[in-house]
Structures are given as C-alpha cells and as structure tokens.
mmCIF file of C-alpha atoms (C1' of nucleotides) in Angstrom:
data_model
loop_
_atom_site.group_PDB
_atom_site.id
_atom_site.type_symbol
_atom_site.label_atom_id
_atom_site.label_comp_id
_atom_site.label_asym_id
_atom_site.label_seq_id
_atom_site.Cartn_x
_atom_site.Cartn_y
_atom_site.Cartn_z
ATOM 1 C CA MET A 1 -34.661 16.148 -57.742
ATOM 2 C CA ALA A 2 -36.069 15.583 -61.230
ATOM 3 C CA ALA A 3 -33.992 18.319 -62.821
ATOM 4 C CA HIS A 4 -30.911 16.768 -64.341
ATOM 5 C CA ARG A 5 -28.455 18.528 -66.555
ATOM 6 C CA SER A 6 -27.908 17.436 -70.132
ATOM 7 C CA GLY A 7 -24.451 16.380 -71.219
ATOM 8 C CA PRO A 8 -22.356 13.293 -71.590
ATOM 9 C CA SER A 9 -21.870 10.781 -68.796
ATOM 10 C CA ALA A 10 -23.852 12.578 -66.141
ATOM 11 C CA PHE A 11 -24.522 9.433 -64.135
ATOM 12 C CA THR A 12 -21.323 7.459 -64.176
ATOM 13 C CA ILE A 13 -20.296 5.685 -61.025
ATOM 14 C CA ALA A 14 -17.344 7.983 -60.745
ATOM 15 C CA SER A 15 -19.432 11.137 -60.896
ATOM 16 C CA ILE A 16 -21.928 9.803 -58.387
ATOM 17 C CA LEU A 17 -19.150 8.965 -55.976
ATOM 18 C CA GLY A 18 -17.552 12.339 -56.544
ATOM 19 C CA LEU A 19 -14.417 10.813 -57.942
ATOM 20 C CA SER A 20 -14.278 12.693 -61.207
ATOM 21 C CA ARG A 21 -11.458 15.115 -61.918
ATOM 22 C CA PRO A 22 -12.083 18.712 -60.865
ATOM 23 C CA GLU A 23 -12.612 20.021 -64.384
ATOM 24 C CA GLN A 24 -15.243 17.353 -64.959
ATOM 25 C CA ARG A 25 -17.265 17.961 -61.813
ATOM 26 C CA SER A 26 -20.618 19.612 -62.052
ATOM 27 C CA ASN A 27 -20.548 22.857 -60.156
ATOM 28 C CA MET A 28 -22.927 21.932 -57.415
ATOM 29 C CA SER A 29 -23.598 19.555 -54.518
ATOM 30 C CA ILE A 30 -20.388 17.576 -54.526
ATOM 31 C CA PRO A 31 -17.718 19.336 -52.508
ATOM 32 C CA TYR A 32 -14.266 19.432 -54.009
ATOM 33 C CA ARG A 33 -11.610 18.306 -51.533
ATOM 34 C CA PRO A 34 -8.284 19.207 -53.058
ATOM 35 C CA TRP A 35 -6.475 18.432 -49.814
ATOM 36 C CA ALA A 36 -7.367 14.773 -50.174
ATOM 37 C CA ASP A 37 -5.125 14.186 -53.172
ATOM 38 C CA VAL A 38 -3.155 11.558 -51.330
ATOM 39 C CA PRO A 39 -2.718 8.887 -53.981
ATOM 40 C CA SER A 40 -2.074 5.766 -51.928
ATOM 41 C CA THR A 41 -1.133 4.284 -48.612
ATOM 42 C CA GLN A 42 2.497 4.532 -49.546
ATOM 43 C CA ASN A 43 2.491 8.274 -49.188
ATOM 44 C CA CYS A 44 1.005 8.000 -45.745
ATOM 45 C CA HIS A 45 4.301 9.008 -44.267
ATOM 46 C CA THR A 46 5.190 11.867 -46.570
ATOM 47 C CA VAL A 47 5.599 15.262 -45.054
ATOM 48 C CA THR A 48 2.568 17.520 -45.150
ATOM 49 C CA ALA A 49 2.723 20.920 -46.737
ATOM 50 C CA ASP A 50 1.815 22.618 -43.462
ATOM 51 C CA GLY A 51 4.746 22.876 -41.119
ATOM 52 C CA SER A 52 7.102 22.764 -43.958
ATOM 53 C CA LEU A 53 10.751 22.885 -43.743
ATOM 54 C CA GLU A 54 12.132 26.075 -45.015
ATOM 55 C CA VAL A 55 10.535 28.637 -42.772
ATOM 56 C CA ALA A 56 10.559 27.074 -39.394
ATOM 57 C CA ALA A 57 12.288 23.805 -38.664
ATOM 58 C CA GLU A 58 10.045 23.868 -35.532
ATOM 59 C CA GLU A 59 12.023 20.882 -34.318
ATOM 60 C CA GLU A 60 10.678 17.563 -33.019
ATOM 61 C CA LYS A 61 7.009 18.459 -32.883
ATOM 62 C CA SER A 62 6.214 18.725 -36.575
ATOM 63 C CA ALA A 63 8.720 16.066 -37.485
ATOM 64 C CA ILE A 64 6.937 13.631 -35.251
ATOM 65 C CA THR A 65 3.324 14.512 -35.931
ATOM 66 C CA ALA A 66 3.547 15.172 -39.654
ATOM 67 C CA PRO A 67 3.008 11.553 -40.733
ATOM 68 C CA VAL A 68 0.126 11.196 -38.322
ATOM 69 C CA GLU A 69 -1.358 14.374 -39.756
ATOM 70 C CA SER A 70 -1.072 12.959 -43.216
ATOM 71 C CA CYS A 71 -2.944 9.801 -42.274
ATOM 72 C CA ARG A 72 -5.543 11.681 -40.350
ATOM 73 C CA ARG A 73 -5.928 13.759 -43.471
ATOM 74 C CA THR A 74 -6.764 10.655 -45.432
ATOM 75 C CA LEU A 75 -9.278 9.722 -42.764
ATOM 76 C CA ASN A 76 -10.875 13.135 -42.706
ATOM 77 C CA TRP A 77 -11.250 12.959 -46.427
ATOM 78 C CA TYR A 78 -13.913 10.350 -45.853
ATOM 79 C CA ILE A 79 -15.550 12.407 -43.175
ATOM 80 C CA GLY A 80 -15.472 15.433 -45.426
ATOM 81 C CA ARG A 81 -13.879 18.103 -43.328
ATOM 82 C CA ARG A 82 -10.625 19.816 -44.067
ATOM 83 C CA PRO A 83 -8.067 18.624 -41.585
ATOM 84 C CA ARG A 84 -7.235 21.371 -39.155
ATOM 85 C CA THR A 85 -3.960 22.932 -40.152
ATOM 86 C CA ALA A 86 -1.544 23.603 -37.349
ATOM 87 C CA PHE A 87 0.478 26.695 -37.972
ATOM 88 C CA SER A 88 4.052 26.715 -36.785
ATOM 89 C CA SER A 89 4.970 29.265 -34.159
ATOM 90 C CA LEU A 90 7.038 31.163 -36.676
ATOM 91 C CA GLN A 91 4.169 31.273 -39.112
ATOM 92 C CA ILE A 92 1.947 32.614 -36.355
ATOM 93 C CA GLU A 93 4.560 35.138 -35.376
ATOM 94 C CA ILE A 94 4.793 36.503 -38.893
ATOM 95 C CA LEU A 95 1.052 36.505 -39.410
ATOM 96 C CA GLU A 96 0.627 38.351 -36.128
ATOM 97 C CA SER A 97 3.194 40.972 -37.032
ATOM 98 C CA VAL A 98 1.492 41.559 -40.351
ATOM 99 C CA PHE A 99 -1.859 41.740 -38.589
ATOM 100 C CA GLN A 100 -0.647 44.526 -36.333
ATOM 101 C CA VAL A 101 0.061 46.647 -39.360
ATOM 102 C CA ASN A 102 -2.786 45.562 -41.586
ATOM 103 C CA SER A 103 -5.671 43.420 -40.450
ATOM 104 C CA TYR A 104 -7.325 43.472 -43.869
ATOM 105 C CA PRO A 105 -4.582 42.322 -46.256
ATOM 106 C CA GLY A 106 -5.568 42.367 -49.931
ATOM 107 C CA ILE A 107 -5.230 39.423 -52.240
ATOM 108 C CA ASP A 108 -1.736 40.450 -53.275
ATOM 109 C CA LEU A 109 -0.366 40.565 -49.757
ATOM 110 C CA ARG A 110 -2.139 37.326 -48.919
ATOM 111 C CA GLU A 111 -0.559 35.623 -51.901
ATOM 112 C CA GLU A 112 2.831 36.911 -50.920
ATOM 113 C CA LEU A 113 2.405 35.602 -47.398
ATOM 114 C CA ALA A 114 1.150 32.301 -48.730
ATOM 115 C CA GLN A 115 4.265 31.897 -50.802
ATOM 116 C CA LYS A 116 6.614 32.935 -48.029
ATOM 117 C CA LEU A 117 4.985 30.795 -45.378
ATOM 118 C CA HIS A 118 4.232 27.826 -47.614
ATOM 119 C CA LEU A 119 0.526 27.950 -46.948
ATOM 120 C CA ASP A 120 -2.471 28.116 -49.222
ATOM 121 C CA GLU A 121 -3.793 31.587 -49.785
ATOM 122 C CA ASP A 122 -7.192 30.628 -48.426
ATOM 123 C CA ARG A 123 -5.593 29.398 -45.190
ATOM 124 C CA ILE A 124 -4.213 32.910 -44.834
ATOM 125 C CA GLN A 125 -7.559 34.443 -45.592
ATOM 126 C CA ILE A 126 -9.302 32.291 -43.005
ATOM 127 C CA TRP A 127 -6.611 33.063 -40.481
ATOM 128 C CA PHE A 128 -7.139 36.801 -40.848
ATOM 129 C CA GLN A 129 -10.875 36.323 -40.618
ATOM 130 C CA ASN A 130 -10.549 34.433 -37.346
ATOM 131 C CA ARG A 131 -7.960 36.848 -36.058
ATOM 132 C CA ARG A 132 -10.260 39.804 -36.659
ATOM 133 C CA ALA A 133 -13.055 37.957 -34.893
ATOM 134 C CA LYS A 134 -10.791 37.342 -31.940
ATOM 135 C CA LEU A 135 -9.863 41.000 -31.723
ATOM 136 C CA LYS A 136 -13.476 42.035 -31.852
ATOM 137 C CA ARG A 137 -14.356 39.543 -29.139
ATOM 138 C CA SER A 138 -11.671 40.872 -26.861
ATOM 139 C CA HIS A 139 -12.934 44.403 -27.397
ATOM 140 C CA ARG A 140 -16.441 43.359 -26.492
ATOM 141 C CA GLU A 141 -15.120 41.593 -23.447
ATOM 142 C CA SER A 142 -13.149 44.534 -22.135
ATOM 143 C CA GLN A 143 -16.123 46.807 -22.640
ATOM 144 C CA PHE A 144 -18.308 44.401 -20.713
ATOM 145 C CA LEU A 145 -15.774 44.359 -17.907
ATOM 146 C CA MET A 146 -15.663 48.125 -17.857
ATOM 147 C CA VAL A 147 -19.416 48.233 -17.389
ATOM 148 C CA LYS A 148 -19.288 45.566 -14.732
ATOM 149 C CA LYS A 149 -16.591 47.423 -12.862
ATOM 150 C CA VAL A 150 -18.665 50.575 -12.766
ATOM 151 C CA ILE A 151 -21.666 48.646 -11.497
ATOM 152 C CA SER A 152 -19.756 46.848 -8.776
ATOM 153 C CA GLY A 153 -18.183 50.181 -7.844
ATOM 154 C CA LEU A 154 -21.636 51.608 -7.269
ATOM 155 C CA GLN A 155 -22.624 48.585 -5.189
ATOM 156 C CA GLY A 156 -19.507 48.970 -3.071
ATOM 157 C CA ARG A 157 -20.329 52.598 -2.367
ATOM 158 C CA ASP A 158 -23.860 51.668 -1.322
ATOM 159 C CA GLN A 159 -22.605 49.051 1.055
ATOM 160 C CA GLN A 160 -20.046 51.318 2.711
ATOM 161 C CA MET B 1 -24.307 3.968 6.531
ATOM 162 C CA ALA B 2 -25.156 3.075 10.123
ATOM 163 C CA ALA B 3 -21.603 3.536 11.340
ATOM 164 C CA HIS B 4 -21.238 7.008 12.817
ATOM 165 C CA ARG B 5 -18.215 8.305 14.625
ATOM 166 C CA SER B 6 -18.371 9.301 18.257
ATOM 167 C CA GLY B 7 -17.366 12.815 19.285
ATOM 168 C CA PRO B 8 -18.924 16.211 19.841
ATOM 169 C CA SER B 9 -21.199 17.860 17.285
ATOM 170 C CA ALA B 10 -20.806 15.275 14.546
ATOM 171 C CA PHE B 11 -24.107 16.139 12.914
ATOM 172 C CA THR B 12 -24.350 19.891 12.921
ATOM 173 C CA ILE B 13 -25.908 21.568 9.916
ATOM 174 C CA ALA B 14 -22.562 23.113 9.093
ATOM 175 C CA SER B 15 -20.753 19.801 9.003
ATOM 176 C CA ILE B 16 -23.434 18.197 6.884
ATOM 177 C CA LEU B 17 -23.258 21.042 4.385
ATOM 178 C CA GLY B 18 -19.473 20.916 4.416
ATOM 179 C CA LEU B 19 -19.220 24.437 5.700
ATOM 180 C CA SER B 20 -17.062 23.816 8.736
ATOM 181 C CA ARG B 21 -13.567 25.272 8.959
ATOM 182 C CA PRO B 22 -10.782 23.063 7.604
ATOM 183 C CA GLU B 23 -9.433 22.075 10.998
ATOM 184 C CA GLN B 24 -12.893 21.014 12.041
ATOM 185 C CA ARG B 25 -13.696 18.886 9.015
ATOM 186 C CA SER B 26 -13.722 15.151 9.330
ATOM 187 C CA ASN B 27 -11.033 13.689 7.117
ATOM 188 C CA MET B 28 -13.240 11.940 4.603
ATOM 189 C CA SER B 29 -15.854 12.323 1.900
ATOM 190 C CA ILE B 30 -16.192 16.109 1.722
ATOM 191 C CA PRO B 31 -13.560 17.667 -0.538
ATOM 192 C CA TYR B 32 -11.919 20.811 0.711
ATOM 193 C CA ARG B 33 -12.014 23.652 -1.820
ATOM 194 C CA PRO B 34 -9.694 26.359 -0.519
ATOM 195 C CA TRP B 35 -9.811 28.294 -3.785
ATOM 196 C CA ALA B 36 -13.458 29.072 -3.215
ATOM 197 C CA ASP B 37 -12.830 31.392 -0.306
ATOM 198 C CA VAL B 38 -14.314 34.370 -2.092
ATOM 199 C CA PRO B 39 -16.054 36.210 0.726
ATOM 200 C CA SER B 40 -18.534 38.390 -1.147
ATOM 201 C CA THR B 41 -19.570 39.960 -4.419
ATOM 202 C CA GLN B 42 -17.356 42.929 -3.711
ATOM 203 C CA ASN B 43 -14.208 40.960 -4.381
ATOM 204 C CA CYS B 44 -15.508 39.857 -7.726
ATOM 205 C CA HIS B 45 -13.154 42.231 -9.439
ATOM 206 C CA THR B 46 -10.032 41.651 -7.407
ATOM 207 C CA VAL B 47 -7.008 40.347 -9.212
ATOM 208 C CA THR B 48 -6.426 36.609 -9.046
ATOM 209 C CA ALA B 49 -3.210 35.161 -7.746
ATOM 210 C CA ASP B 50 -2.559 33.422 -11.040
ATOM 211 C CA GLY B 51 -1.038 35.712 -13.622
ATOM 212 C CA SER B 52 0.331 37.910 -10.994
ATOM 213 C CA LEU B 53 2.242 40.998 -11.456
ATOM 214 C CA GLU B 54 5.853 40.752 -10.585
ATOM 215 C CA VAL B 55 7.192 38.043 -12.853
ATOM 216 C CA ALA B 56 5.542 38.696 -16.111
ATOM 217 C CA ALA B 57 3.505 41.809 -16.681
ATOM 218 C CA GLU B 58 2.095 39.710 -19.591
ATOM 219 C CA GLU B 59 0.331 42.874 -20.632
ATOM 220 C CA GLU B 60 -3.309 43.317 -21.649
ATOM 221 C CA LYS B 61 -4.343 39.653 -21.655
ATOM 222 C CA SER B 62 -4.234 38.925 -17.963
ATOM 223 C CA ALA B 63 -5.277 42.431 -17.087
ATOM 224 C CA ILE B 64 -8.411 41.996 -19.126
ATOM 225 C CA THR B 65 -9.347 38.457 -18.271
ATOM 226 C CA ALA B 66 -8.418 38.424 -14.605
ATOM 227 C CA PRO B 67 -11.764 39.787 -13.386
ATOM 228 C CA VAL B 68 -13.619 37.337 -15.596
ATOM 229 C CA GLU B 69 -11.498 34.558 -14.176
ATOM 230 C CA SER B 70 -12.354 35.652 -10.705
ATOM 231 C CA CYS B 71 -16.064 35.524 -11.326
ATOM 232 C CA ARG B 72 -15.832 32.251 -13.175
ATOM 233 C CA ARG B 73 -13.966 31.033 -10.117
ATOM 234 C CA THR B 74 -16.974 31.887 -8.013
ATOM 235 C CA LEU B 75 -19.109 29.967 -10.465
ATOM 236 C CA ASN B 76 -16.816 26.950 -10.524
ATOM 237 C CA TRP B 77 -16.885 26.879 -6.786
ATOM 238 C CA TYR B 78 -20.440 25.660 -7.057
ATOM 239 C CA ILE B 79 -19.466 23.109 -9.630
ATOM 240 C CA GLY B 80 -16.650 21.995 -7.412
ATOM 241 C CA ARG B 81 -13.680 21.978 -9.737
ATOM 242 C CA ARG B 82 -10.664 24.214 -9.381
ATOM 243 C CA PRO B 83 -10.753 26.843 -12.103
ATOM 244 C CA ARG B 84 -8.190 26.106 -14.755
ATOM 245 C CA THR B 85 -5.158 28.270 -14.151
ATOM 246 C CA ALA B 86 -3.687 29.890 -17.217
ATOM 247 C CA PHE B 87 0.057 30.125 -16.886
ATOM 248 C CA SER B 88 1.730 33.137 -18.405
ATOM 249 C CA SER B 89 4.132 32.482 -21.232
ATOM 250 C CA LEU B 90 7.024 33.486 -19.034
ATOM 251 C CA GLN B 91 5.940 31.079 -16.341
ATOM 252 C CA ILE B 92 5.757 28.318 -18.927
ATOM 253 C CA GLU B 93 9.126 29.278 -20.297
ATOM 254 C CA ILE B 94 10.752 28.994 -16.905
ATOM 255 C CA LEU B 95 8.964 25.782 -16.006
ATOM 256 C CA GLU B 96 10.040 24.279 -19.320
ATOM 257 C CA SER B 97 13.642 25.265 -18.834
ATOM 258 C CA VAL B 98 13.660 23.704 -15.390
ATOM 259 C CA PHE B 99 11.988 20.613 -16.796
ATOM 260 C CA GLN B 100 14.755 20.126 -19.319
ATOM 261 C CA VAL B 101 17.254 19.884 -16.498
ATOM 262 C CA ASN B 102 15.144 18.094 -13.924
ATOM 263 C CA SER B 103 11.762 16.597 -14.630
ATOM 264 C CA TYR B 104 11.348 15.367 -11.063
ATOM 265 C CA PRO B 105 11.902 18.444 -8.908
ATOM 266 C CA GLY B 106 11.800 17.770 -5.178
ATOM 267 C CA ILE B 107 9.649 19.661 -2.745
ATOM 268 C CA ASP B 108 12.365 22.219 -2.102
ATOM 269 C CA LEU B 109 12.788 23.142 -5.747
ATOM 270 C CA ARG B 110 9.040 23.175 -6.250
ATOM 271 C CA GLU B 111 8.654 25.562 -3.335
ATOM 272 C CA GLU B 112 11.332 27.791 -4.737
ATOM 273 C CA LEU B 113 9.635 27.854 -8.126
ATOM 274 C CA ALA B 114 6.303 28.503 -6.488
ATOM 275 C CA GLN B 115 7.706 31.532 -4.750
ATOM 276 C CA LYS B 116 9.492 32.869 -7.802
ATOM 277 C CA LEU B 117 6.555 32.368 -10.142
ATOM 278 C CA HIS B 118 3.839 33.328 -7.664
ATOM 279 C CA LEU B 119 2.061 30.030 -7.984
ATOM 280 C CA ASP B 120 0.954 27.505 -5.419
ATOM 281 C CA GLU B 121 3.345 24.664 -4.928
ATOM 282 C CA ASP B 122 0.716 22.124 -5.898
ATOM 283 C CA ARG B 123 0.092 23.914 -9.186
ATOM 284 C CA ILE B 124 3.792 23.366 -9.885
ATOM 285 C CA GLN B 125 3.528 19.757 -8.888
ATOM 286 C CA ILE B 126 0.576 19.155 -11.159
ATOM 287 C CA TRP B 127 2.324 20.943 -13.978
ATOM 288 C CA PHE B 128 5.330 18.663 -13.760
ATOM 289 C CA GLN B 129 3.078 15.645 -13.578
ATOM 290 C CA ASN B 130 1.255 16.659 -16.727
ATOM 291 C CA ARG B 131 4.491 17.620 -18.415
ATOM 292 C CA ARG B 132 5.973 14.191 -17.749
ATOM 293 C CA ALA B 133 2.845 12.582 -19.129
ATOM 294 C CA LYS B 134 3.165 14.687 -22.245
ATOM 295 C CA LEU B 135 6.759 13.642 -22.732
ATOM 296 C CA LYS B 136 5.912 10.012 -22.305
ATOM 297 C CA ARG B 137 3.081 10.339 -24.774
ATOM 298 C CA SER B 138 5.344 11.854 -27.376
ATOM 299 C CA HIS B 139 7.830 9.047 -26.885
ATOM 300 C CA ARG B 140 5.144 6.441 -27.355
ATOM 301 C CA GLU B 141 3.948 8.273 -30.435
ATOM 302 C CA SER B 142 7.340 8.435 -32.079
ATOM 303 C CA GLN B 143 7.957 4.772 -31.374
ATOM 304 C CA PHE B 144 4.633 3.906 -32.924
ATOM 305 C CA LEU B 145 5.513 5.931 -35.992
ATOM 306 C CA MET B 146 8.848 4.188 -36.260
ATOM 307 C CA VAL B 147 7.110 0.823 -36.307
ATOM 308 C CA LYS B 148 4.569 2.050 -38.791
ATOM 309 C CA LYS B 149 7.295 3.352 -41.042
ATOM 310 C CA VAL B 150 9.016 -0.007 -41.090
ATOM 311 C CA ILE B 151 5.769 -1.742 -41.911
ATOM 312 C CA SER B 152 4.849 0.602 -44.732
ATOM 313 C CA GLY B 153 8.407 0.251 -46.001
ATOM 314 C CA LEU B 154 7.931 -3.497 -46.262
ATOM 315 C CA GLN B 155 4.639 -3.003 -48.046
ATOM 316 C CA GLY B 156 6.258 -0.646 -50.514
ATOM 317 C CA ARG B 157 8.957 -3.195 -51.307
ATOM 318 C CA ASP B 158 6.331 -5.887 -51.882
ATOM 319 C CA GLN B 159 4.448 -3.664 -54.263
ATOM 320 C CA GLN B 160 7.513 -2.733 -56.288
ATOM 321 C "C1'" DT C 1 -21.252 36.307 -37.365
ATOM 322 C "C1'" DT C 2 -22.280 32.222 -35.253
ATOM 323 C "C1'" DT C 3 -21.569 27.580 -34.618
ATOM 324 C "C1'" DT C 4 -19.004 23.325 -34.679
ATOM 325 C "C1'" DA C 5 -15.392 20.643 -33.573
ATOM 326 C "C1'" DA C 6 -10.362 19.584 -33.029
ATOM 327 C "C1'" DT C 7 -6.498 20.190 -30.142
ATOM 328 C "C1'" DA C 8 -3.971 21.157 -26.033
ATOM 329 C "C1'" DT C 9 -3.592 20.964 -21.422
ATOM 330 C "C1'" DA C 10 -5.134 21.868 -16.378
ATOM 331 C "C1'" DA C 11 -7.472 19.246 -12.867
ATOM 332 C "C1'" DT C 12 -9.214 15.091 -10.736
ATOM 333 C "C1'" DG C 13 -9.284 10.492 -8.732
ATOM 334 C "C1'" DG C 14 -7.722 5.969 -8.310
ATOM 335 C "C1'" DA C 15 -4.042 2.449 -7.843
ATOM 336 C "C1'" DT D 1 4.224 8.832 -8.277
ATOM 337 C "C1'" DC D 2 1.767 7.246 -12.711
ATOM 338 C "C1'" DC D 3 -2.231 6.656 -15.371
ATOM 339 C "C1'" DA D 4 -6.703 7.369 -17.265
ATOM 340 C "C1'" DT D 5 -10.111 10.512 -17.551
ATOM 341 C "C1'" DT D 6 -12.715 14.808 -17.513
ATOM 342 C "C1'" DA D 7 -13.305 19.692 -18.129
ATOM 343 C "C1'" DT D 8 -12.165 23.839 -20.288
ATOM 344 C "C1'" DA D 9 -9.850 27.307 -23.294
ATOM 345 C "C1'" DT D 10 -8.461 28.350 -27.771
ATOM 346 C "C1'" DT D 11 -9.076 28.521 -32.532
ATOM 347 C "C1'" DA D 12 -9.469 26.434 -37.458
ATOM 348 C "C1'" DA D 13 -13.276 25.445 -40.257
ATOM 349 C "C1'" DT D 14 -18.094 26.030 -41.749
#
DNA sequence: TTTTAATATAATGGA
DNA sequence: TCCATTATATTAAT
C-alpha cells in the first residue's frame, strides 16, 4: 500500500485509470489489454483479426458475426477479459493435424503457425495447452471406463 | 383437487408413483419417460442407440463415451430430462444437406431419415425445429447488423 | 492443473 | 408449428 515507486508522473489520472501507453505502464497490477485497441465507435464494424480472410473464407458465419464480435470486444474490454476467439474450422483442422504430429510445438513452429493462420502466437500456445489437456482427460476417461467394465463384468458373473 | 376420475384402481401405489405401464397411465400430469427403460445395473455398459454403428463408425469418440452416456442416462432418468443426444458429424452432415433442400420435412421423410440415421423420428423432428430457429436467428442478426451499419455510417458522415 | 465462463445446441413446455 | 427458455457439453481463458 504505502510503497510507491519513485519516478515522474506516477499518479496521473491516466496511469491510475490504466490508460497510459504500454511502454509507460508500471510492470505490476494493471493488466495490459492489447486486444482492446479499438480506437472509436467508428471501427465497431471493422473485421476482426480472428476469422480472417485469406485462410478460410468460412462463408456467412464469420462475415455475419465479425462486427458483433468487434463490439463485444469493446464491451469485454471494460469487463477485463479477453474476448473468446472463435477459430475457423480450417484453422482447427490445421492445428489438429499439427497436433497429431507434434503436441509440444516450439516457439518457432508456433510463430510459423501464427503467421499462416493469422492468429497471435499466444492464441496458438493456449490452444495447444488446452488440446493437451483434452487428450489427457480422454485418456483418464477411457481408463476409468476400462476399470468400470471389469467391475461390472465381475458383478454380472456373480449374478449369473 | 377434489375431482377424481371414476374407474378401476385409480389410486394404486403404482399409479401414484407413475410406475404403471404406458397403456395404463392416465393421460395427464405424469410425463412418460420411455428413454429411462434401463432395467438394471447390468446394462450400464450397453451401447446406446444414439451414435450407432452402421452409418458412421465415428471412431473412438462414441466408442469411448457411449458407456458414460448410458450411465448418465440412468442418472438423468431421476432428474427427468432426456439425456442430450450427441449427433455424429455424419448424421449432422446429412441432416444439414436435407435441410438445405427442405427445412420442413413431412412425417414420411422424417421417418426415412430416422431409419437411415438410426435415430428416433422425434429426435429428427426436434432437430429440424431447432435448425429452423437457428436460421431465423441468423436472419434477424444479419438484419440488425445491416441497420446498425447504416446508423454508424450516418454517424461517421456527421463526424467527418 | 483446475476453475471459470462463453458459446452452441438439444430438450422442454406453452401458445 | 413457433417461440422462449432451460440444461448440458465443449472449450477458450485464467
């Protein structure tokens, strides 16, 4: 509480509200939301970077929801949570095919994917994290079912 | 409250608990849950009718989760809601392709689909209902966006 | 890893 | 049948 850092303009309105430029922010307590760099209401119908055009097309769906996404993004900026990115089916397909070969892609491969799929590298990283978790979960589940099957098999034999 | 119907055995324990056979049930107030006809614990690992075998294969996924589904089904029976059926991707694909041609299939077509896809006819019916709702929703949404676009266009011109 | 929460959609009930 | 609503499954984000 009482510990404040020395330096110029530590308590400006802008810094308190978290509105300073990234390079000016102190490195703690105020989360940096780079996805909220939507300058004004005018851009509320620009296309988001997510389902972008070159890879997928992904007809109607993204074309219709993209502006909504963008506005919701502005809203979520206030709430403080990154708006959930919706991957296109082609993006998923490619990510999946990479995952089959390598479920722990290094930074270089992630960057390459990011560029090719028009996604941030950290979106890719998170995706692989979640994908690995999913795989693990399904393994656990099938093991559980195996055990259960054995048990119910024993019960069946007893009842015969 | 005080009005009770005449007839034989109107107040047996079975009827009060809703355990009578379908043809014996009075036609009001107690919902009939035919999907809950799981006789005993033994059948807890039988394969459900849902993702069934001939149409799709739909490898690992349904093979792994089917037993879980079945048990959850037993659980949901107590809760009283039909367990959510997970359509296979092939089933969806076919339903979608039919929907494009005819979004109001008659009973005959529904029955045919039911047979081909190994689903109950009323699952098909519900699917088309929900699908139509989805379509309508997307229409509404795109209209809304069109209006919004016009409005923000006007604003932009004012600000120029 | 676990938890939270956003989204999609199957199921229900009422008109 | 449509509509509004609820429940649930998946999964991005923390």
